[in-house]
Each structure stands twice: as structure tokens, then as C-alpha cells.
Amino acid sequence: METEKSLDQTGADTSAPERMTTVRSRGGGIAVTCTPAGLPVAMKLEPAQCRRDMSALADDIVALCRLAGVTAGVRRRTALAADGVPEETLSLLGLPSRADLLASEDAADTGKTRAARSVR
């Protein structure tokens, strides 16, 4: 049984365990749950994904992990800003912005890794 997904304003799945971020490929055939650092802790692959070229599949998985890390960073930045942390401090912390998230999504969409997007 699949649970109802709860999405935050970055489009990330907040029903995943605390501090984890789940992103899916555009077609939905790959889903990766990662730590805020982008380290994968869970992965779901549709059977068709397993028949793809392994190098291309690996590229897509790595792109999704990177996207998950950026998404988690944006979520953290948004929470800190809501708590009153000044923008200058957020910049010094190196937390990504929404613009960084969009750039990360665009990067995942180019070249070999065309399919990465946040969960919607």
C-alpha cells in the first residue's frame, strides 16, 4: 500500500524519513531517497530501467542524488530564513537557493541525464 505523499514548496516528498529527500526521474521510472548530502539510502527502479544501458542509468541515478542534495539544502535554507536567519548568514553557510535548485534541475535535464526532476 502506498502512502499519501506530502510535498513541500520545493516539490520534495516530505513523507520520507526526517531530513531525507526523495526525487524521481521525469518519467517516474527511478526514485531515489537521499540524505541532505545527497547520499542515497533507498532507490526504486521500474523493471524497464534495469534493461537500459547501465552507464546511462548510473548517470541518471547520480544526477538524481545531486538534485536531492540541492533540494534538501533549499528546504533547509527556507526553514532557516523563516526562523529569521539573515540572508547574509545563509549565503555564508553555502546553502543553495531556489535559483540553484532550478539550475540543478536544468543541468540534470541536459546531456546524458535528461530525466531528473523533483517529485511533484
Short mmCIF file of C-alpha atoms in Angstrom, two decimals:
data_model
loop_
_atom_site.label_atom_id
_atom_site.label_comp_id
_atom_site.label_asym_id
_atom_site.label_seq_id
_atom_site.Cartn_x
_atom_site.Cartn_y
_atom_site.Cartn_z
CA MET A 1 0.00 0.00 0.00
CA GLU A 2 1.42 3.38 -0.99
CA THR A 3 1.16 6.23 1.49
CA GLU A 4 -0.10 9.68 0.57
CA LYS A 5 2.82 11.88 -0.43
CA SER A 6 3.22 15.27 1.18
CA LEU A 7 5.14 17.81 -0.91
CA ASP A 8 6.84 20.97 0.36
CA GLN A 9 7.24 24.17 -1.65
CA THR A 10 10.38 22.84 -3.36
CA GLY A 11 8.35 19.89 -4.64
CA ALA A 12 10.24 17.40 -2.48
CA ASP A 13 8.49 14.50 -0.80
CA THR A 14 8.26 15.32 2.91
CA SER A 15 6.68 11.98 3.80
CA ALA A 16 10.17 10.45 3.55
CA PRO A 17 12.00 10.00 6.86
CA GLU A 18 13.07 13.24 8.56
CA ARG A 19 15.82 15.07 6.70
CA MET A 20 15.60 12.74 3.72
CA THR A 21 14.63 13.91 0.24
CA THR A 22 13.05 11.79 -2.47
CA VAL A 23 13.30 12.77 -6.14
CA ARG A 24 12.04 10.97 -9.23
CA SER A 25 13.05 10.90 -12.84
CA ARG A 26 10.74 12.79 -15.14
CA GLY A 27 9.12 9.55 -16.34
CA GLY A 28 8.91 8.21 -12.81
CA GLY A 29 10.93 5.07 -13.52
CA ILE A 30 13.62 5.95 -10.98
CA ALA A 31 13.05 7.22 -7.44
CA VAL A 32 15.94 7.94 -5.08
CA THR A 33 15.73 8.87 -1.39
CA CYS A 34 18.86 10.67 -0.18
CA THR A 35 20.36 12.30 2.88
CA PRO A 36 20.79 16.10 2.84
CA ALA A 37 24.30 15.48 1.48
CA GLY A 38 22.86 13.60 -1.50
CA LEU A 39 23.88 10.13 -0.32
CA PRO A 40 21.33 7.52 -1.43
CA VAL A 41 19.59 5.48 1.28
CA ALA A 42 16.80 3.96 -0.84
CA MET A 43 16.11 3.51 -4.52
CA LYS A 44 13.20 2.22 -6.58
CA LEU A 45 13.60 1.23 -10.20
CA GLU A 46 10.87 0.23 -12.62
CA PRO A 47 11.78 -3.05 -14.39
CA ALA A 48 12.30 -1.23 -17.69
CA GLN A 49 15.09 0.85 -16.12
CA CYS A 50 17.07 -2.35 -15.44
CA ARG A 51 17.15 -3.09 -19.17
CA ARG A 52 18.80 0.26 -20.00
CA ASP A 53 22.48 0.83 -20.62
CA MET A 54 24.00 0.63 -17.12
CA SER A 55 26.26 3.65 -17.66
CA ALA A 56 23.29 5.86 -18.63
CA LEU A 57 21.26 4.51 -15.71
CA ALA A 58 24.13 5.26 -13.33
CA ASP A 59 24.41 8.80 -14.72
CA ASP A 60 20.70 9.36 -14.12
CA ILE A 61 20.91 8.00 -10.57
CA VAL A 62 23.90 10.24 -9.74
CA ALA A 63 22.07 13.26 -11.19
CA LEU A 64 19.04 12.46 -9.05
CA CYS A 65 21.23 12.16 -5.94
CA ARG A 66 22.78 15.56 -6.64
CA LEU A 67 19.33 17.04 -7.20
CA ALA A 68 18.13 15.55 -3.91
CA GLY A 69 21.04 17.18 -2.07
CA VAL A 70 20.30 20.59 -3.58
CA THR A 71 16.59 20.18 -2.84
CA ALA A 72 17.37 19.36 0.81
CA GLY A 73 19.65 22.39 1.02
CA VAL A 74 16.94 24.68 -0.36
CA ARG A 75 14.46 23.25 2.12
CA ARG A 76 16.91 23.91 4.98
CA ARG A 77 17.61 27.44 3.74
CA THR A 78 13.87 28.17 3.56
CA ALA A 79 13.36 26.89 7.12
CA LEU A 80 16.24 28.96 8.48
CA ALA A 81 15.02 32.07 6.66
CA ALA A 82 11.55 31.55 8.17
CA ASP A 83 13.22 31.38 11.59
CA GLY A 84 14.75 34.81 10.95
CA VAL A 85 18.30 33.91 9.90
CA PRO A 86 19.64 36.84 7.81
CA GLU A 87 20.28 36.30 4.09
CA GLU A 88 23.96 37.15 4.55
CA THR A 89 24.34 34.32 7.06
CA LEU A 90 22.53 31.88 4.77
CA SER A 91 24.93 32.79 1.97
CA LEU A 92 27.93 32.25 4.26
CA LEU A 93 26.58 28.81 5.16
CA GLY A 94 26.68 27.91 1.47
CA LEU A 95 23.10 26.70 1.40
CA PRO A 96 21.67 26.59 -2.13
CA SER A 97 18.95 28.99 -3.26
CA ARG A 98 15.84 28.35 -5.35
CA ALA A 99 17.87 29.60 -8.33
CA ASP A 100 20.48 26.92 -7.57
CA LEU A 101 17.71 24.32 -7.49
CA LEU A 102 16.41 25.43 -10.89
CA ALA A 103 19.96 25.34 -12.27
CA SER A 104 20.42 21.85 -10.83
CA GLU A 105 17.20 20.68 -12.47
CA ASP A 106 18.28 22.21 -15.77
CA ALA A 107 21.70 20.55 -15.50
CA ALA A 108 20.04 17.20 -14.84
CA ASP A 109 17.91 17.70 -17.95
CA THR A 110 20.87 18.25 -20.30
CA GLY A 111 23.23 15.79 -21.88
CA LYS A 112 23.03 12.17 -20.77
CA THR A 113 20.92 12.94 -17.70
CA ARG A 114 17.84 14.44 -19.30
CA ALA A 115 15.20 12.99 -16.97
CA ALA A 116 15.79 14.30 -13.42
CA ARG A 117 13.12 16.41 -11.69
CA SER A 118 11.91 16.84 -8.13
CA VAL A 119 8.91 14.80 -7.03
CA ARG A 120 5.74 16.68 -7.94
#
